[in-house]
Short mmCIF file of C-alpha atoms in Angstrom, two decimals:
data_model
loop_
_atom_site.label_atom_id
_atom_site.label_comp_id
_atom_site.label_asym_id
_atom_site.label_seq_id
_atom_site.Cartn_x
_atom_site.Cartn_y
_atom_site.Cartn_z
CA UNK T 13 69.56 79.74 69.10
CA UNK T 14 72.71 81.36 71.30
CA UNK T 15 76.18 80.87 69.88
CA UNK T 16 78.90 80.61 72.46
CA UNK T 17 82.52 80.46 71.93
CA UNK T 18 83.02 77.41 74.29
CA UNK T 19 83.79 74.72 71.24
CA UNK T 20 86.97 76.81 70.37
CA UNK T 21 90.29 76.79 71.65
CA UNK T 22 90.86 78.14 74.86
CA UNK T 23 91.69 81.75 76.03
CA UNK T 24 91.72 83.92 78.87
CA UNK T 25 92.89 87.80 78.74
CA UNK T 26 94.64 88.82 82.09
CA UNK T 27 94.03 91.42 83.56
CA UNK T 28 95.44 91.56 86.76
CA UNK T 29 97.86 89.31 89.04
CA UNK T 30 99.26 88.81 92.57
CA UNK T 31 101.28 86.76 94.53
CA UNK T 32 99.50 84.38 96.75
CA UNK T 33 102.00 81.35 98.35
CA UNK T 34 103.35 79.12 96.04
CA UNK T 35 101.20 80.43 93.15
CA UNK T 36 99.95 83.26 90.91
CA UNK T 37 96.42 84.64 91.22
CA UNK T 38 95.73 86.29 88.30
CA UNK T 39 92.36 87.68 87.18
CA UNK T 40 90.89 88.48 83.93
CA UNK T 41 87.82 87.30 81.40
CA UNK T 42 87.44 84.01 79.38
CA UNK T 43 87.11 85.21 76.05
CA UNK T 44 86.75 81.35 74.43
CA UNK T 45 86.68 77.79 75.45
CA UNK T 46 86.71 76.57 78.85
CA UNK T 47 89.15 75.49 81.71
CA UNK T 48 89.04 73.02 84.39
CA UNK T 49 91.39 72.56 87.38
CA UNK T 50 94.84 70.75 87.13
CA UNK T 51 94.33 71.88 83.25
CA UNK T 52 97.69 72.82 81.81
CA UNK T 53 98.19 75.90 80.20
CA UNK T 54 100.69 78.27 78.29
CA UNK T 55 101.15 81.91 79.06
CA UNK T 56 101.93 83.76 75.89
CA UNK T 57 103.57 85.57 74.82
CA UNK T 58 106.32 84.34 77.21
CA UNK T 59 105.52 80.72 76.57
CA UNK T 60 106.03 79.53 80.42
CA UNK T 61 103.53 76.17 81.36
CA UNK T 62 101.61 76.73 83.77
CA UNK T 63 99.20 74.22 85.80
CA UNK T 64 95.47 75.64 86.90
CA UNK T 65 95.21 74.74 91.04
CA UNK T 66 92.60 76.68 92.05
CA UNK T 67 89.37 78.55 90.11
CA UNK T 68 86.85 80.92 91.62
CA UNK T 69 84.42 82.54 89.91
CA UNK T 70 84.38 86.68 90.35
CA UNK T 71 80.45 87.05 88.93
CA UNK T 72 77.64 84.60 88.94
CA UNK T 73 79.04 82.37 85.72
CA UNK T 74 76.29 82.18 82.77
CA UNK T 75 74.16 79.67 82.18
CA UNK T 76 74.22 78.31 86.08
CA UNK T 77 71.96 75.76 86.84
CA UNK T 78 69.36 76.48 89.24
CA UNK T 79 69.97 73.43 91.83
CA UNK T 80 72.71 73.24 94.07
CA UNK T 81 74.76 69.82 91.63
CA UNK T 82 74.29 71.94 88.62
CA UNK T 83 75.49 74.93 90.21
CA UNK T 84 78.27 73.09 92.08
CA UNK T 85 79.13 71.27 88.45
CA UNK T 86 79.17 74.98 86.50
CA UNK T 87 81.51 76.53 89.40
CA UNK T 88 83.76 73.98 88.76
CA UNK T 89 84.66 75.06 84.95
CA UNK T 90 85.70 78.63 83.44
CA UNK T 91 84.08 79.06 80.18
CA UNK T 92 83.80 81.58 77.39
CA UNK T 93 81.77 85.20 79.18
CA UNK T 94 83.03 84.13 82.83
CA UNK T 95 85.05 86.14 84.93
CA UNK T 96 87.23 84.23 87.00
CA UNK T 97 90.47 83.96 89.45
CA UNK T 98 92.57 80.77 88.40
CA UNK T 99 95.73 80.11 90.72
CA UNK T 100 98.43 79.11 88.76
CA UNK T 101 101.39 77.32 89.82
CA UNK T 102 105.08 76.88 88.25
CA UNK T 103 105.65 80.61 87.36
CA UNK T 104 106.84 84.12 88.98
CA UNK T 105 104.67 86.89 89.23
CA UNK T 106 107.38 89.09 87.76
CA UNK T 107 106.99 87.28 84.73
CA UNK T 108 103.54 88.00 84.17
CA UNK T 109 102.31 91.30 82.63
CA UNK T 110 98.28 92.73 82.35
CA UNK T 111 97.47 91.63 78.66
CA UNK T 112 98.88 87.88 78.66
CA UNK T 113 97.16 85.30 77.41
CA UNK T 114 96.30 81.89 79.51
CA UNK T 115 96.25 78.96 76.38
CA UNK T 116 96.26 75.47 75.92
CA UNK T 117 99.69 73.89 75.96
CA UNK T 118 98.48 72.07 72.80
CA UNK T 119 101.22 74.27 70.78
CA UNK T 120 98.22 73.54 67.57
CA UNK T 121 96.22 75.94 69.51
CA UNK T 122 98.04 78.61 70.06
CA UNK T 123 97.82 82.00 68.29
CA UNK T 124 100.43 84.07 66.16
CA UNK T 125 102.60 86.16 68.12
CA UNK T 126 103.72 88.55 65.60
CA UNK T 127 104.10 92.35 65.21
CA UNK T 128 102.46 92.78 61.66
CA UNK T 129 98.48 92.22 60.41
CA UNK T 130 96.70 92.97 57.59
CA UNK T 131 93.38 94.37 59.05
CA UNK T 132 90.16 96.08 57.41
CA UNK T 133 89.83 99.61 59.15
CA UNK T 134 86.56 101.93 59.41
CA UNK T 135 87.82 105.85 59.68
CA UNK T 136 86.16 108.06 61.67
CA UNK T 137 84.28 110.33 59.88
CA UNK T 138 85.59 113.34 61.89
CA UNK T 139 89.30 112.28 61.22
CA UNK T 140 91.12 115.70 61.05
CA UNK T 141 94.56 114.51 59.42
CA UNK T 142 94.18 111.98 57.17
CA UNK T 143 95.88 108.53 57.58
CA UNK T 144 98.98 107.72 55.28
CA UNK T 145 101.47 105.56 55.18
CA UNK T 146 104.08 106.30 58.19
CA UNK T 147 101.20 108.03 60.23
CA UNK T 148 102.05 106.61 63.98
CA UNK T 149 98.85 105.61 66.31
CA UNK T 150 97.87 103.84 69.43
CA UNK T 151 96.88 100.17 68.52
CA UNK T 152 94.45 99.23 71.87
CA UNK T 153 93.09 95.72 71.64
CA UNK T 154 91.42 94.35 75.41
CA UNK T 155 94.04 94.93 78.37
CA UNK T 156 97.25 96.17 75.52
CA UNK T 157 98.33 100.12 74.48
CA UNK T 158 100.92 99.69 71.76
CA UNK T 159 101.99 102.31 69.13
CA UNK T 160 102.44 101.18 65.71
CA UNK T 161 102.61 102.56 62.03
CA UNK T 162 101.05 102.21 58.85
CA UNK T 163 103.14 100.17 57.41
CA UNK T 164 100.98 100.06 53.75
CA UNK T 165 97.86 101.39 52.65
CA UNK T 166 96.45 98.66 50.15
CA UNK T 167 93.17 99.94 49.43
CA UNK T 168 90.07 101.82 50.13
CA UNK T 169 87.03 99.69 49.74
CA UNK T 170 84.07 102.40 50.27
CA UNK T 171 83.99 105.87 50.13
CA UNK T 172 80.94 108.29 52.19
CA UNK T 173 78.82 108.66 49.38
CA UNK T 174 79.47 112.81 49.09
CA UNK T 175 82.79 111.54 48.26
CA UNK T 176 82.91 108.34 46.52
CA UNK T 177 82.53 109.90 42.77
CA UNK T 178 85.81 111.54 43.32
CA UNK T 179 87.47 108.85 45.48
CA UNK T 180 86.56 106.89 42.97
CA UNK T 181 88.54 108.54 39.73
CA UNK T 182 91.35 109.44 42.25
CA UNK T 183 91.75 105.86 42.89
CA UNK T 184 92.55 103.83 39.39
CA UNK T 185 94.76 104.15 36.82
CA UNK T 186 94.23 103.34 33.09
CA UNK T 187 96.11 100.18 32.15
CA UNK T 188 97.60 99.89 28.60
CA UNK T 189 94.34 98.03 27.17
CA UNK T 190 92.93 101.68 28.61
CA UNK T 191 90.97 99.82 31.30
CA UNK T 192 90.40 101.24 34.92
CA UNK T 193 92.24 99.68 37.89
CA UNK T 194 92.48 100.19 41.25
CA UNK T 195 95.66 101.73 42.73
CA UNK T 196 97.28 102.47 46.25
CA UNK T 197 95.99 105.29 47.79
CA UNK T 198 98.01 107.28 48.83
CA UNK T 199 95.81 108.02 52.27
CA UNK T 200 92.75 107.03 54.10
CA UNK T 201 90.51 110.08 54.34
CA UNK T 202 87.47 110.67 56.93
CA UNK T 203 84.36 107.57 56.99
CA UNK T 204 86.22 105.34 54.27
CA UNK T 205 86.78 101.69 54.87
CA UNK T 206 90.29 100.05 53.88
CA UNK T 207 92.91 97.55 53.88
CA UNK T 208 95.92 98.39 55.33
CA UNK T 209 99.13 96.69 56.50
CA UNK T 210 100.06 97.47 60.53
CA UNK T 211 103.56 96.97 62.24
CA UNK T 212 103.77 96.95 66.19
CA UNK T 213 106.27 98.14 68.29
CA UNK T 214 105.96 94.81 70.05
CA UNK T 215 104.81 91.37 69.52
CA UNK T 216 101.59 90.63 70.51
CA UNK T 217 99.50 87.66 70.36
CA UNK T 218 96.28 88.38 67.62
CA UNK T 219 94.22 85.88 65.46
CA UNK T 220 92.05 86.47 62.48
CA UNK T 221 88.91 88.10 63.58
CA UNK T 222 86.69 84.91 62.77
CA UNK T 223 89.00 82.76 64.28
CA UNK T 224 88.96 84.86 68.09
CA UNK T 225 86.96 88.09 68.08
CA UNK T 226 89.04 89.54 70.95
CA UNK T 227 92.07 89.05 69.57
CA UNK T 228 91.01 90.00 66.21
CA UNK T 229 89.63 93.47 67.17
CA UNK T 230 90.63 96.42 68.03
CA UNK T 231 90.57 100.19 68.58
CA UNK T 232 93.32 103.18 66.75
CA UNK T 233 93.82 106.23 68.58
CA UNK T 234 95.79 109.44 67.70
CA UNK T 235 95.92 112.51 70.32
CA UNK T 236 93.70 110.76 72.76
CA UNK T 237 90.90 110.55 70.01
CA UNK T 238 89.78 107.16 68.12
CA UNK T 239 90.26 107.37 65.04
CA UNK T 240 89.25 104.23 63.47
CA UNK T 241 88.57 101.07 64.68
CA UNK T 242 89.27 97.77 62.92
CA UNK T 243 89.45 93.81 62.63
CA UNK T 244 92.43 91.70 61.62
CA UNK T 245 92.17 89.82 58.40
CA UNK T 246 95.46 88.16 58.35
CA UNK T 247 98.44 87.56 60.63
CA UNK T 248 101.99 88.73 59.35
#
């Protein structure tokens, strides 16, 4: 059985945008739900409403019927894995940027705009310089570059295996009943996974990474190089 993303609340990730007349093209991906002409729509994280005028389909959409009414019917909607052009009316190009979102106007389904997540991050295994708190990095999640800081390291939740044995004493303290417990590390070293607190330099719009995958994903970079990549567990 396929899962799609269609049932959930709508989004689409631009990634580009012209003028054209009285509207906006702009281009980009559904990422979840669906649209339908004269649908209206939010763009965050400006907020401005937007109505949908016009919708053309940049790749053959998925799941097309075969004859030329279910073809005709499928064309006519934007849906989670298409690639479409919507022309949008009631905004300035100026005011839109590569990496807004196109969402309901339904303000219960809209995501957080925030600058701070909680997220679970998998280090690279050929990290150089380890990760601690402070260390500055490139978050890039879909169409957005944006530098931000460890804000906390909370804990590391597996060790490589050459390492865990000493991870492991390195990481608890003896509590006054002379039991172990787990403390704050004080970095994230080469192929661990951990919980860590993240502060943008901007707000952006992200979800929980069951709730949206795009917007709950996303890539760290240092130097040019990746350094780990992670998922959001909780909006800040």
């Amino acid at each position: 059985m396929v899962h799609t993303t269609t049932d959930k609340p709508f989004r689409f990730i631009i990634t580009d945008m012209s003028a054209e007349g009285k509207g906006v093209a702009v281009r980009g991906r559904v990422v979840q739900g669906f649209c339908r002409i004269g649908d209206r729509c939010n763009v965050l994280p400006i907020g401005d409403a937007v109505t949908v005028s016009k919708l053309e389909h940049l790749q053959p959409p998925s799941g097309a019927g075969q004859s030329d009414s279910v073809s005709l019917d499928r064309l006519s909607i934007a849906q989670a894995g298409d690639t479409v052009e919507f022309l949008v009316t009631g905004i300035d190009v100026l005011r839109l940027s590569v990496g807004s979102l196109l969402v309901p106007s339904d303000l219960t389904f809209h995501p957080r705009i925030s600058k701070k997540a909680q997220v679970k991050v998998v280090v690279r295994d050929a990290l150089k310089i380890p990760i601690i708190r402070g260390s500055q990095v490139l978050f890039h999640m879909h169409s957005l570059n944006i530098p931000c800081t460890f804000s906390k390291l909370i804990s590391v939740d597996a060790m490589p295996s050459s390492a865990s044995t000493t991870s492991a004493a390195a990481s608890k303290s003896t509590a006054g009943n002379g039991s172990a417990k787990p403390r704050k590390p004080r970095s994230l070293p080469s192929g661990c996974t951990a919980t860590a607190e993240i502060t943008l330099q901007e707000s952006i719009c992200l979800e929980q990474f069951a709730h949206c995958r795009a917007l709950g994903r996303f890539v760290l970079r240092r130097g040019g190089d990746t350094i780990a990549v992670g998922i959001v567990d909780s909006v800040l």
